[in-house]
Amino acid sequence: MRTDERKMRVEFEEIKFNLSHFSNSLDDVNRRLDFALNENKQIKKEYDALILRNITLEKVLATCETNMLKSEQYSRNRNTEINGIVKAADENIAQLLINVGLAIGETISACDVDVCHRVPSKGKEKPNIIVQFQRREKRDRVLARKKKITNATIGLPSDATIYVNEDLCPEMKRLLGMEISRTFCATDTMDVDEWLTLYERVSKQYRWDETLMLANIIFYL
């Protein structure tokens, strides 16, 4: 009987020890779990902060890109781009410009112009002509008076259409091309004259001056 009691007492002590060990182990697991949960909360907090910072930086970057685009286009606010005038070996660009002015009904004299030149273009029959006027007001009057004219109108042996438009920076030209494609379903098979015709139509809808009409095109950035 005493032997049985001793045996039971020993077994009870073993159970008690095991329960104590299990309890300590469970406490340790709970501590580790609490630490992991707190660490996870901290990581999530830092992650959320990084997301907000990233959003802020994206907005700052978009603002910087927009301001750069504004500045680049503003630097051209006295410029005009003339497309479609056939090139001759002995041509006088200044005289061609005077003839264009006469054709559209806006007199252009040498004192109105800072610089005028062809844009270097390899193998192109009708390289664009860039004109920088002395004053933006004169540029605006030329654009306001523009109408459909041809090379024959200014005394050249060709019926090709001449287009007078604002001088857009490369990014603005890209945006305009996207707007043309979106608005008029333009295709890659269109020739240069067809694209320039669409360019004219879109240019009448938007003023591509220093404000850039960003409300209309910013979603392309």
Coordinates of C-alpha atoms in Angstrom, one line a residue:
M1 CA 0.0 0.0 0.0
R2 CA 2.8 2.4 1.0
T3 CA 4.6 1.4 -2.2
D4 CA 1.6 2.3 -4.3
E5 CA 1.3 5.7 -2.5
R6 CA 5.0 6.4 -3.1
K7 CA 4.6 5.5 -6.7
M8 CA 1.5 7.7 -7.1
R9 CA 3.3 10.5 -5.4
V10 CA 6.3 10.2 -7.7
E11 CA 4.0 10.1 -10.8
F12 CA 2.1 13.2 -9.4
E13 CA 5.4 15.1 -9.0
E14 CA 6.4 14.2 -12.5
I15 CA 3.0 15.4 -13.9
K16 CA 3.4 18.5 -11.8
F17 CA 6.9 19.1 -13.2
N18 CA 5.7 18.5 -16.7
L19 CA 2.8 20.9 -16.3
S20 CA 5.1 23.5 -14.9
H21 CA 7.5 23.0 -17.8
F22 CA 4.6 23.2 -20.3
S23 CA 3.3 26.3 -18.6
N24 CA 6.8 28.0 -18.8
S25 CA 7.1 26.9 -22.5
L26 CA 3.6 28.3 -23.2
D27 CA 4.5 31.6 -21.5
D28 CA 7.7 31.7 -23.6
V29 CA 5.6 31.1 -26.8
N30 CA 3.1 33.8 -25.8
R31 CA 6.0 36.2 -25.2
R32 CA 7.5 35.4 -28.6
L33 CA 4.1 35.8 -30.2
D34 CA 3.5 39.2 -28.5
F35 CA 6.9 40.3 -29.7
A36 CA 6.2 39.1 -33.2
L37 CA 2.8 40.9 -33.2
N38 CA 4.3 44.1 -32.0
E39 CA 7.1 43.9 -34.5
N40 CA 4.6 43.2 -37.2
K41 CA 2.6 46.3 -36.2
Q42 CA 5.7 48.4 -36.3
I43 CA 6.6 47.0 -39.7
K44 CA 3.1 47.7 -41.0
K45 CA 3.3 51.2 -39.6
E46 CA 6.6 51.8 -41.3
Y47 CA 5.2 50.3 -44.5
D48 CA 2.2 52.6 -44.4
A49 CA 4.5 55.5 -43.8
L50 CA 6.6 54.5 -46.8
I51 CA 3.5 54.2 -49.0
L52 CA 2.4 57.7 -48.0
R53 CA 6.0 59.0 -48.6
N54 CA 6.0 57.3 -52.0
I55 CA 2.7 58.9 -53.0
T56 CA 4.0 62.3 -51.9
L57 CA 7.3 61.8 -53.8
E58 CA 5.3 60.8 -56.9
K59 CA 3.3 64.0 -56.7
V60 CA 6.4 66.1 -56.2
L61 CA 8.0 64.3 -59.2
A62 CA 4.9 64.9 -61.3
T63 CA 4.9 68.6 -60.3
C64 CA 8.6 68.9 -61.2
E65 CA 8.1 67.2 -64.6
T66 CA 5.1 69.5 -65.3
N67 CA 7.1 72.6 -64.4
M68 CA 10.0 71.4 -66.6
L69 CA 7.6 70.9 -69.4
K70 CA 6.0 74.3 -68.8
S71 CA 9.5 75.9 -68.8
E72 CA 10.6 74.1 -72.0
Q73 CA 7.5 75.1 -73.8
Y74 CA 7.5 78.6 -72.5
S75 CA 11.0 79.0 -73.9
R76 CA 9.4 78.6 -77.3
N77 CA 6.6 81.1 -76.9
R78 CA 8.0 83.3 -79.6
N79 CA 8.5 80.4 -82.0
T80 CA 6.6 79.2 -85.0
E81 CA 7.1 76.0 -87.0
I82 CA 6.4 76.0 -90.7
N83 CA 5.9 72.6 -92.3
G84 CA 5.7 71.7 -96.0
I85 CA 7.8 74.3 -97.8
V86 CA 9.8 72.5 -100.5
K87 CA 13.6 73.0 -100.2
A88 CA 15.6 74.6 -103.0
A89 CA 19.4 74.7 -103.3
D90 CA 19.5 78.5 -103.5
E91 CA 16.6 79.3 -101.2
N92 CA 16.3 82.5 -99.1
I93 CA 14.5 81.5 -95.9
A94 CA 14.0 85.1 -94.8
Q95 CA 12.3 85.8 -98.2
L96 CA 10.2 82.6 -97.9
L97 CA 9.0 83.8 -94.5
I98 CA 8.1 87.3 -96.0
N99 CA 6.1 85.5 -98.7
V100 CA 4.3 83.3 -96.2
G101 CA 3.3 86.5 -94.3
L102 CA 1.9 88.1 -97.5
A103 CA 0.0 84.9 -98.2
I104 CA -1.8 84.8 -94.8
G105 CA -2.3 88.5 -94.7
E106 CA 0.2 89.3 -91.8
T107 CA 3.2 91.3 -93.0
I108 CA 6.5 89.9 -91.7
S109 CA 9.6 92.0 -92.0
A110 CA 13.2 91.2 -91.2
C111 CA 13.0 93.3 -88.0
D112 CA 10.2 91.1 -86.7
V113 CA 12.5 88.0 -86.7
D114 CA 15.3 87.0 -84.4
V115 CA 16.2 83.7 -86.2
C116 CA 14.8 81.5 -88.9
H117 CA 16.3 78.3 -90.2
R118 CA 15.5 74.8 -91.5
V119 CA 15.6 72.0 -89.0
P120 CA 18.4 69.6 -90.1
S121 CA 16.7 66.5 -91.4
K122 CA 18.5 63.8 -93.3
G123 CA 16.8 62.8 -96.6
K124 CA 13.7 64.9 -96.0
E125 CA 12.3 66.8 -99.0
K126 CA 10.6 69.5 -97.0
P127 CA 12.5 70.0 -93.7
N128 CA 10.6 72.1 -91.2
I129 CA 11.4 75.8 -90.8
I130 CA 11.7 77.2 -87.2
V131 CA 11.0 81.0 -86.9
Q132 CA 11.8 82.9 -83.7
F133 CA 10.1 86.3 -83.6
Q134 CA 11.3 89.3 -81.7
R135 CA 8.0 89.5 -79.9
R136 CA 5.4 87.0 -78.8
E137 CA 2.6 89.3 -79.9
K138 CA 3.9 89.1 -83.5
R139 CA 4.1 85.3 -83.3
D140 CA 0.5 85.2 -82.0
R141 CA -0.8 87.4 -84.8
V142 CA 0.9 85.2 -87.4
L143 CA -0.8 82.1 -85.8
A144 CA -4.1 83.9 -85.6
R145 CA -4.0 84.8 -89.4
K146 CA -2.8 81.4 -90.6
K147 CA -4.9 79.8 -93.3
K148 CA -4.6 77.1 -95.9
I149 CA -1.8 78.0 -98.4
T150 CA 0.4 76.0 -100.7
N151 CA 3.9 76.3 -102.1
A152 CA 2.4 77.8 -105.3
T153 CA 0.8 80.5 -103.2
I154 CA 4.3 81.8 -102.2
G155 CA 5.8 81.3 -105.7
L156 CA 7.2 77.8 -105.5
P157 CA 6.7 75.1 -108.1
S158 CA 4.6 72.8 -105.9
D159 CA 1.0 72.4 -104.8
A160 CA 2.0 70.9 -101.5
T161 CA 0.2 72.4 -98.5
I162 CA 2.1 74.7 -96.1
Y163 CA 1.2 74.5 -92.4
V164 CA 2.0 77.2 -89.9
N165 CA 1.8 76.1 -86.2
E166 CA 3.3 76.7 -82.8
D167 CA 6.8 75.2 -82.2
L168 CA 6.1 72.5 -79.7
C169 CA 8.9 70.9 -77.6
P170 CA 9.4 67.1 -78.2
E171 CA 7.3 66.0 -75.2
M172 CA 4.4 68.3 -76.3
K173 CA 4.6 66.8 -79.8
R174 CA 4.4 63.4 -78.3
L175 CA 1.3 64.4 -76.3
L176 CA -0.2 66.0 -79.3
G177 CA 0.4 62.8 -81.3
M178 CA -1.4 60.9 -78.6
E179 CA -4.3 63.4 -78.6
I180 CA -4.6 63.1 -82.4
S181 CA -4.7 59.3 -82.2
R182 CA -7.2 59.4 -79.4
T183 CA -9.5 62.0 -80.9
F184 CA -9.3 61.2 -84.6
C185 CA -8.3 57.5 -84.5
A186 CA -5.2 58.3 -86.5
T187 CA -3.2 55.3 -87.8
D188 CA 0.4 54.6 -88.6
T189 CA -0.5 54.3 -92.3
M190 CA -1.3 58.1 -92.6
D191 CA 1.1 60.1 -94.6
V192 CA 2.7 63.4 -93.4
D193 CA 0.1 65.6 -95.0
E194 CA -2.8 63.7 -93.3
W195 CA -1.0 64.0 -89.9
L196 CA -0.4 67.7 -90.4
T197 CA -4.1 68.2 -91.3
L198 CA -5.1 66.5 -88.0
Y199 CA -2.4 68.6 -86.3
E200 CA -4.2 71.7 -87.6
R201 CA -7.6 70.5 -86.4
V202 CA -6.3 69.7 -82.9
S203 CA -4.3 73.0 -82.7
K204 CA -7.6 74.9 -83.2
Q205 CA -9.1 73.1 -80.2
Y206 CA -6.2 73.7 -77.8
R207 CA -3.9 76.6 -77.0
W208 CA -0.5 75.1 -76.6
D209 CA 1.0 78.2 -74.9
E210 CA 2.8 78.4 -71.6
T211 CA -0.2 77.0 -69.6
L212 CA -0.1 73.9 -71.9
M213 CA -3.7 73.3 -71.3
L214 CA -2.7 70.7 -68.8
A215 CA -6.2 70.0 -67.7
N216 CA -6.7 68.4 -71.1
I217 CA -3.5 66.4 -71.4
I218 CA -2.0 65.8 -68.0
F219 CA -3.4 62.3 -67.9
Y220 CA -0.9 61.3 -70.5
L221 CA 2.1 62.2 -68.3

